[in-house]
Coordinates of C-alpha atoms in Angstrom, one line a residue:
M1 CA 126.5 83.7 94.5
T2 CA 127.6 85.7 97.5
V3 CA 125.2 86.6 100.3
N4 CA 124.8 90.2 99.2
E5 CA 124.5 89.4 95.5
K6 CA 121.1 90.0 93.9
P7 CA 119.6 86.9 92.5
S8 CA 118.7 87.3 88.8
I9 CA 115.1 87.0 87.8
L10 CA 116.3 84.9 84.8
Q11 CA 116.8 82.0 87.2
P12 CA 114.1 79.5 87.4
P13 CA 111.1 81.5 88.8
A14 CA 109.8 81.1 92.3
Q15 CA 106.5 79.4 92.7
P16 CA 103.5 81.7 92.3
I17 CA 102.0 82.9 95.5
S18 CA 98.3 82.9 96.4
V19 CA 95.8 85.8 95.7
T20 CA 95.6 86.4 99.4
E21 CA 99.4 86.6 99.9
A22 CA 99.8 88.8 96.7
S23 CA 96.9 91.1 97.9
A24 CA 98.6 91.4 101.3
L25 CA 101.9 92.5 99.8
V26 CA 100.2 95.1 97.7
A27 CA 98.3 96.3 100.8
G28 CA 101.5 96.5 102.8
H29 CA 103.1 98.9 100.1
A30 CA 99.8 100.8 99.9
A31 CA 99.9 101.4 103.7
N32 CA 103.6 102.7 103.4
V33 CA 102.4 105.1 100.6
L34 CA 99.5 106.3 102.7
A35 CA 101.9 107.0 105.7
N36 CA 103.3 109.8 103.4
P37 CA 100.4 111.3 101.6
P38 CA 101.0 113.7 98.7
A39 CA 102.3 117.0 99.9
E40 CA 100.7 119.0 97.1
I41 CA 97.2 120.4 97.7
A42 CA 95.0 122.4 95.3
A43 CA 91.5 123.9 95.5
C44 CA 88.9 122.3 93.2
E45 CA 85.6 123.7 92.3
L46 CA 82.8 121.7 93.8
A47 CA 81.3 120.9 90.5
R48 CA 84.5 119.5 89.3
A49 CA 85.4 117.5 92.4
S50 CA 83.8 114.2 91.6
G51 CA 86.3 111.3 91.9
R52 CA 89.0 113.5 93.5
V53 CA 90.6 112.7 96.9
L54 CA 89.9 115.1 99.8
A55 CA 93.1 116.5 101.2
L56 CA 91.7 118.6 104.2
P57 CA 88.7 117.8 106.4
V58 CA 85.4 119.4 105.8
R59 CA 83.6 120.8 109.0
A60 CA 80.1 121.8 109.6
D61 CA 79.7 125.5 109.1
R62 CA 76.8 125.6 111.6
D63 CA 74.5 123.2 113.3
Q64 CA 72.8 120.7 110.8
P65 CA 69.9 121.2 110.6
P66 CA 70.2 124.7 111.8
F67 CA 66.6 124.7 113.2
D68 CA 64.1 122.0 114.3
R69 CA 62.9 120.7 111.0
A70 CA 59.7 119.0 110.0
L71 CA 60.4 115.4 108.6
R72 CA 56.9 114.8 107.0
D73 CA 54.1 116.9 105.6
G74 CA 51.3 117.3 108.2
F75 CA 50.6 119.4 111.2
A76 CA 52.9 120.8 113.9
V77 CA 51.4 120.0 117.3
R78 CA 52.0 119.6 121.0
A79 CA 52.1 115.9 121.5
K80 CA 50.5 115.9 124.8
D81 CA 47.3 117.6 123.3
L82 CA 46.6 114.5 121.4
L83 CA 46.1 112.6 124.6
A84 CA 43.0 114.5 125.4
N85 CA 41.1 113.2 122.4
L86 CA 39.9 116.8 121.6
H87 CA 40.0 118.4 118.2
L88 CA 42.9 120.8 117.4
R89 CA 42.4 124.2 115.7
V90 CA 44.5 124.8 112.5
T91 CA 45.7 128.4 112.9
G92 CA 48.4 128.7 110.2
Q93 CA 50.7 127.3 107.6
L94 CA 54.5 127.0 107.4
R95 CA 56.4 125.9 104.2
A96 CA 60.0 125.2 103.6
G97 CA 61.9 128.5 103.5
Q98 CA 59.4 130.4 105.6
A99 CA 60.1 131.7 109.0
W100 CA 57.7 131.7 112.0
P101 CA 56.3 135.4 112.2
S102 CA 58.0 137.2 115.0
S103 CA 54.6 138.7 115.8
R104 CA 53.1 135.3 116.6
A105 CA 53.3 133.7 120.0
A106 CA 54.3 130.1 120.6
L107 CA 51.8 127.4 119.7
A108 CA 49.0 127.4 122.2
E109 CA 47.1 124.5 123.8
F110 CA 45.1 122.6 121.2
E111 CA 46.5 124.6 118.4
A112 CA 48.0 123.1 115.2
V113 CA 49.9 124.6 112.3
E114 CA 50.0 122.9 108.9
I115 CA 53.6 122.3 108.0
M116 CA 55.5 121.1 104.9
T117 CA 58.5 118.8 104.9
G118 CA 61.7 120.8 105.5
A119 CA 59.9 123.7 107.3
P120 CA 61.1 125.0 110.6
L121 CA 59.0 123.8 113.5
P122 CA 57.0 126.6 115.2
P123 CA 57.8 127.6 118.8
G124 CA 55.8 125.5 121.3
A125 CA 55.4 122.5 118.9
D126 CA 57.2 119.3 119.6
A127 CA 56.0 116.9 117.0
V128 CA 54.4 116.6 113.5
L129 CA 51.2 114.7 112.9
M130 CA 51.6 113.2 109.5
I131 CA 48.8 114.3 107.1
E132 CA 48.0 110.6 106.4
H133 CA 47.1 110.1 110.1
V134 CA 44.6 113.0 110.3
R135 CA 40.9 113.3 110.3
F136 CA 39.4 116.5 109.1
L137 CA 36.4 118.0 110.8
Q138 CA 34.1 120.8 109.7
E139 CA 35.5 124.3 109.9
A140 CA 34.6 126.2 113.1
E141 CA 34.0 130.0 113.7
T142 CA 36.3 131.6 116.4
N143 CA 36.2 135.2 116.9
G144 CA 34.6 135.7 113.5
Q145 CA 37.1 133.8 111.7
S146 CA 36.9 130.2 110.3
A147 CA 39.5 127.6 111.3
A148 CA 39.9 124.0 110.3
R149 CA 39.7 121.3 113.0
I150 CA 41.6 118.1 113.1
L151 CA 41.8 114.9 115.1
P152 CA 44.4 112.0 114.9
Q153 CA 43.0 108.8 113.3
T154 CA 41.6 106.4 115.8
G155 CA 44.2 104.8 117.9
R156 CA 46.9 107.0 116.4
T157 CA 49.4 108.2 119.1
L158 CA 52.2 110.7 118.8
S159 CA 55.4 111.1 120.9
P160 CA 57.4 114.3 121.4
G161 CA 60.1 114.6 118.7
E162 CA 58.2 112.3 116.3
N163 CA 58.6 113.3 112.6
V164 CA 61.0 116.0 113.7
V165 CA 64.8 116.5 113.2
R166 CA 66.1 118.6 116.1
R167 CA 68.6 121.2 115.5
G168 CA 72.2 119.9 115.5
M169 CA 71.0 116.3 115.5
E170 CA 72.8 115.6 112.2
A171 CA 76.0 117.6 113.0
R172 CA 77.2 120.3 115.4
Q173 CA 78.9 123.4 114.2
G174 CA 82.7 122.7 113.9
E175 CA 82.2 118.9 113.7
V176 CA 84.4 117.0 111.1
L177 CA 81.9 115.7 108.6
L178 CA 84.4 114.4 105.9
Q179 CA 87.9 113.2 106.8
A180 CA 90.8 113.7 104.6
G181 CA 91.5 110.8 102.3
R182 CA 87.8 110.3 101.2
R183 CA 87.1 109.8 97.6
L184 CA 84.5 112.5 96.6
R185 CA 81.4 111.0 95.2
A186 CA 77.8 112.5 95.0
S187 CA 77.1 111.9 98.8
E188 CA 80.3 113.6 99.9
I189 CA 79.8 116.6 97.4
A190 CA 76.3 117.1 98.6
L191 CA 77.4 117.2 102.2
A192 CA 80.1 119.8 101.4
A193 CA 77.6 121.8 99.4
A194 CA 75.2 121.8 102.4
C195 CA 78.0 123.3 104.4
G196 CA 78.2 126.2 101.9
R197 CA 81.5 125.0 100.3
A198 CA 82.1 126.2 96.7
S199 CA 85.5 124.4 96.5
L200 CA 87.4 121.6 98.3
D201 CA 91.0 121.0 99.0
V202 CA 92.1 117.9 97.0
F203 CA 95.3 115.8 96.4
P204 CA 96.6 115.8 92.8
Q205 CA 95.5 113.1 90.4
V206 CA 98.1 110.4 90.0
R207 CA 99.8 110.1 86.7
V208 CA 100.0 106.5 85.4
A209 CA 102.2 105.4 82.5
I210 CA 100.6 102.7 80.4
L211 CA 102.6 100.5 77.9
A212 CA 101.5 97.5 76.0
T213 CA 104.3 95.2 74.6
G214 CA 104.4 92.8 71.7
D215 CA 105.5 92.7 68.1
E216 CA 102.0 91.6 67.0
L217 CA 100.5 94.9 68.2
V218 CA 99.6 97.8 65.9
E219 CA 97.9 101.3 66.5
Q220 CA 94.3 102.0 65.6
T221 CA 95.7 104.3 62.8
T222 CA 96.7 101.2 60.9
S223 CA 94.1 100.7 58.3
R224 CA 92.4 97.4 57.6
A225 CA 94.2 97.3 54.3
E226 CA 97.6 97.7 56.0
I227 CA 97.2 95.3 59.0
L228 CA 98.8 92.0 58.4
P229 CA 97.1 88.7 59.1
H230 CA 99.5 88.0 62.1
Q231 CA 98.9 91.5 63.7
I232 CA 96.2 92.7 66.1
Y233 CA 95.2 96.1 67.2
D234 CA 96.3 97.2 70.7
S235 CA 93.4 97.0 73.1
N236 CA 95.1 96.5 76.4
S237 CA 96.5 100.1 76.7
Y238 CA 93.0 101.5 75.9
A239 CA 91.3 99.3 78.5
L240 CA 93.9 100.3 81.1
T241 CA 93.5 103.9 80.2
A242 CA 89.7 103.6 80.9
L243 CA 90.3 101.8 84.2
V244 CA 92.9 104.4 85.4
Q245 CA 90.4 107.2 84.6
R246 CA 87.7 105.5 86.4
A247 CA 89.9 105.1 89.4
G248 CA 90.7 108.9 89.4
G249 CA 94.2 108.7 87.8
L250 CA 95.6 110.6 84.9
P251 CA 96.7 108.0 82.2
F252 CA 99.9 108.5 80.0
R253 CA 99.5 106.1 77.3
Q254 CA 102.4 105.2 75.0
N255 CA 102.4 103.4 71.6
A256 CA 103.1 99.7 72.0
A257 CA 106.6 98.6 72.3
P258 CA 108.1 95.8 70.3
D259 CA 109.7 92.7 71.8
Q260 CA 113.2 94.2 71.5
K261 CA 115.3 95.0 74.4
E262 CA 116.5 98.4 73.4
A263 CA 113.1 99.7 72.3
L264 CA 111.4 98.1 75.2
S265 CA 113.9 99.7 77.7
A266 CA 113.5 103.1 76.1
S267 CA 109.7 102.9 76.5
I268 CA 109.9 101.7 80.0
Q269 CA 112.3 104.4 81.1
R270 CA 110.1 107.0 79.4
G271 CA 107.1 105.8 81.3
L272 CA 109.2 105.7 84.7
A273 CA 110.2 109.3 84.1
A274 CA 106.7 110.4 83.5
A275 CA 104.7 108.8 86.3
P276 CA 105.1 107.2 89.8
L277 CA 103.2 104.1 88.6
L278 CA 103.9 102.1 85.4
L279 CA 101.6 99.5 84.0
L280 CA 103.0 97.1 81.3
T281 CA 101.0 94.4 79.5
G282 CA 102.5 91.4 77.8
G283 CA 106.0 90.1 78.0
V284 CA 105.8 88.6 81.4
S285 CA 105.2 84.9 80.7
M286 CA 107.9 82.2 80.1
G287 CA 108.3 82.6 76.4
K288 CA 111.7 83.4 74.7
Y289 CA 110.7 86.8 73.8
D290 CA 108.9 87.7 77.0
L291 CA 111.5 90.4 77.9
V292 CA 109.8 92.8 80.4
E293 CA 111.2 91.3 83.5
E294 CA 114.7 91.1 82.0
V295 CA 114.7 94.7 81.1
L296 CA 113.3 95.8 84.4
D297 CA 115.9 93.7 86.1
S298 CA 118.6 95.5 84.1
L299 CA 117.2 98.8 85.4
G300 CA 117.7 97.7 88.9
A301 CA 114.1 96.7 89.7
E302 CA 113.2 94.8 92.9
F303 CA 110.3 92.2 92.5
F304 CA 107.8 91.5 95.1
F305 CA 106.1 88.7 93.3
T306 CA 106.4 87.2 89.9
G307 CA 103.4 85.1 89.6
V308 CA 100.1 84.5 91.4
K309 CA 97.9 81.4 91.6
M310 CA 95.0 82.9 89.8
Q311 CA 93.2 82.5 86.4
P312 CA 93.2 84.6 84.4
G313 CA 96.3 86.6 85.5
K314 CA 98.8 84.0 86.6
P315 CA 102.0 85.6 85.3
V316 CA 101.3 89.0 86.9
V317 CA 104.3 90.9 88.2
F318 CA 104.7 93.5 90.9
G319 CA 107.8 95.5 91.9
R320 CA 109.5 98.8 92.3
L321 CA 112.3 100.8 90.8
P322 CA 114.3 102.4 93.6
A323 CA 114.7 106.2 93.7
S324 CA 117.4 107.6 91.3
G325 CA 118.7 111.0 91.4
E326 CA 115.8 113.4 91.6
R327 CA 113.4 110.7 90.6
T328 CA 111.4 109.1 93.5
A329 CA 110.8 105.4 93.6
R330 CA 108.5 104.1 90.9
Y331 CA 106.1 101.1 91.2
F332 CA 105.3 98.9 88.3
F333 CA 103.0 96.1 87.5
G334 CA 103.6 93.7 84.6
L335 CA 100.2 92.5 83.6
P336 CA 99.5 89.6 81.3
G337 CA 99.0 90.3 77.7
N338 CA 95.6 88.6 77.4
P339 CA 93.1 91.4 77.6
V340 CA 90.7 89.9 80.3
S341 CA 93.8 89.0 82.4
A342 CA 95.1 92.5 82.3
M343 CA 91.7 93.9 83.4
V344 CA 91.3 91.4 86.2
T345 CA 94.7 91.9 87.6
F346 CA 94.2 95.8 87.5
R347 CA 91.0 95.5 89.5
V348 CA 92.5 93.1 92.1
F349 CA 96.1 94.5 92.4
V350 CA 96.7 97.9 90.7
E351 CA 93.6 99.7 91.9
P352 CA 94.4 99.5 95.7
L353 CA 97.9 100.8 95.1
L354 CA 96.8 103.5 92.7
S355 CA 94.1 104.7 95.3
S356 CA 96.8 104.9 98.0
L357 CA 99.1 106.9 95.8
A358 CA 96.2 109.4 95.3
G359 CA 95.9 109.7 99.1
E360 CA 92.6 107.7 99.4
Q361 CA 92.2 105.9 102.8
N362 CA 90.2 102.7 103.4
W363 CA 89.8 101.7 99.8
Q364 CA 87.6 98.7 99.3
P365 CA 87.1 96.5 96.3
D366 CA 83.8 96.4 94.4
V367 CA 82.7 93.0 95.7
A368 CA 79.2 91.9 96.1
L369 CA 77.3 88.7 97.0
A370 CA 74.9 86.9 94.6
K371 CA 73.3 83.7 93.8
L372 CA 75.1 81.6 91.1
G373 CA 72.9 81.2 88.0
G374 CA 74.4 77.9 86.8
N375 CA 76.7 75.1 87.8
L376 CA 80.6 75.7 87.5
R377 CA 83.2 73.0 87.3
V378 CA 86.9 74.0 87.6
K379 CA 90.1 72.4 88.7
A380 CA 91.3 73.3 92.2
G381 CA 94.5 75.1 92.8
L382 CA 93.9 78.6 91.3
T383 CA 91.6 81.4 92.5
R384 CA 89.4 81.9 89.4
F385 CA 87.6 85.1 88.2
L386 CA 85.0 84.0 85.6
P387 CA 83.0 86.4 83.5
A388 CA 79.4 86.5 84.4
F389 CA 76.3 88.8 84.1
L390 CA 74.8 90.0 87.3
E391 CA 71.0 90.5 87.2
T392 CA 69.1 92.3 90.1
N393 CA 65.5 92.2 88.8
G394 CA 64.5 89.6 91.3
S395 CA 64.6 89.5 95.1
D396 CA 68.2 88.0 95.0
P397 CA 71.0 89.2 92.7
T398 CA 71.9 86.3 90.3
A399 CA 75.3 86.0 88.6
T400 CA 75.1 83.8 85.5
P401 CA 78.4 82.7 83.9
V402 CA 79.1 83.9 80.4
R403 CA 80.2 81.5 77.8
T404 CA 83.8 82.3 76.9
Q405 CA 86.7 81.2 74.9
G406 CA 89.2 82.2 77.5
S407 CA 91.1 85.2 78.8
G408 CA 91.6 86.7 75.2
D409 CA 87.8 86.7 74.5
L410 CA 86.9 90.4 74.5
A411 CA 83.5 89.9 73.2
A412 CA 82.5 87.7 76.1
N413 CA 84.1 90.0 78.6
A414 CA 82.0 92.9 77.2
R415 CA 78.8 90.8 77.7
A416 CA 79.8 90.3 81.4
N417 CA 79.4 92.9 84.1
C418 CA 81.2 91.0 86.9
Y419 CA 83.4 88.1 87.6
V420 CA 82.5 85.2 89.7
I421 CA 85.3 84.5 92.2
V422 CA 86.0 80.8 92.7
P423 CA 88.2 80.1 95.7
E424 CA 91.6 78.3 95.2
D425 CA 90.6 75.2 97.0
C426 CA 87.3 74.9 95.2
D427 CA 86.7 72.5 92.3
G428 CA 83.1 73.6 91.6
L429 CA 80.1 75.7 92.6
E430 CA 76.4 74.7 92.4
E431 CA 73.6 76.7 90.9
G432 CA 71.9 78.8 93.7
Q433 CA 74.9 78.8 95.8
T434 CA 76.0 82.2 97.3
V435 CA 79.2 83.4 95.6
R436 CA 81.3 86.6 95.7
V437 CA 81.5 88.6 92.5
L438 CA 83.9 91.3 91.5
L439 CA 82.1 94.1 89.7
T440 CA 83.6 95.3 86.4

């Protein structure tokens, strides 16, 4: 083989790499993708923007809040008046959405105004005495009018600015509140709505081609009378469709392809033509009829890794088809055919690249800490993702392993809501030990 000759993937495979190394390779390609964000931008109604990726920044349309705002129900006062230990006269009331009358002067010495959360602070006031901290006295007559009198509870002090959000303390007019590249969730949408935005500029959703492979797979339209004993229904493509949708992508699901080179090649090329990211399941192990890598190689694919030291998911493949004609470069993942393996490898490797293709900056995995709800014994050498059920009823979240028959056990996987992550160099974990869990 000459120096410039491309080695065939059908040669003895390279050793699998670690999860850390594989994640770093995916992250590197994700960073390159983010360096050239999508050029297309479209306006999206705010009510339909959940899950989309912001393409242009959102700025504050005015100071936030636009006035000094009461943070608690109580009485607007001058804080220094409470130092005199004299009662305050209640001379009015302000509720949210109500302006201080232009005919009224600023708050006078030893005067208080009842105020509700969210109401504008009256001129002259500099603090709010919470209603829970007030003693009420008998009403007194002043100039023929009765007025309630209040005192702070014994020992209760108040500082200027207490229980008040000053104008502009949350944001100043023109300040960038949401940077481009943010995934829009409830908090971002609420903030945009508070700035008066009815629509937002977003990147297009990424189209993702999905193809399950295997002679054993049949469509759900096959009746129970028609399905043969050696056949199974395709579940992987539906699981990946759901995962792509949850990640904000647009799935393009094809019917399963058989383990035949010509038919498999046609389906792969159809997926490559339709989307910048292709997900395949099955056909990536060492069997005689595992043809995915061979077909991809014949199409000119470059492979970044062809195996990862993990369980489930060890045969996972990541690569790219170079640009051809008017078609831009296409990334692909060959995910294992076992259903749990396909879902785990999607969460670990596919999701960060998919998020970058969508223009999302600073994607982070859904990983949490929990106490282990049982002992685990494993063989060191692989990073393991073991189905578990995370409970948060107590003070500490607890992840209890779910009994499973392996990476094809969909019923056990459905009983789980996370995966306990066991490091590669670890041969066991003890009950009560703090562990990392990947949420499903």
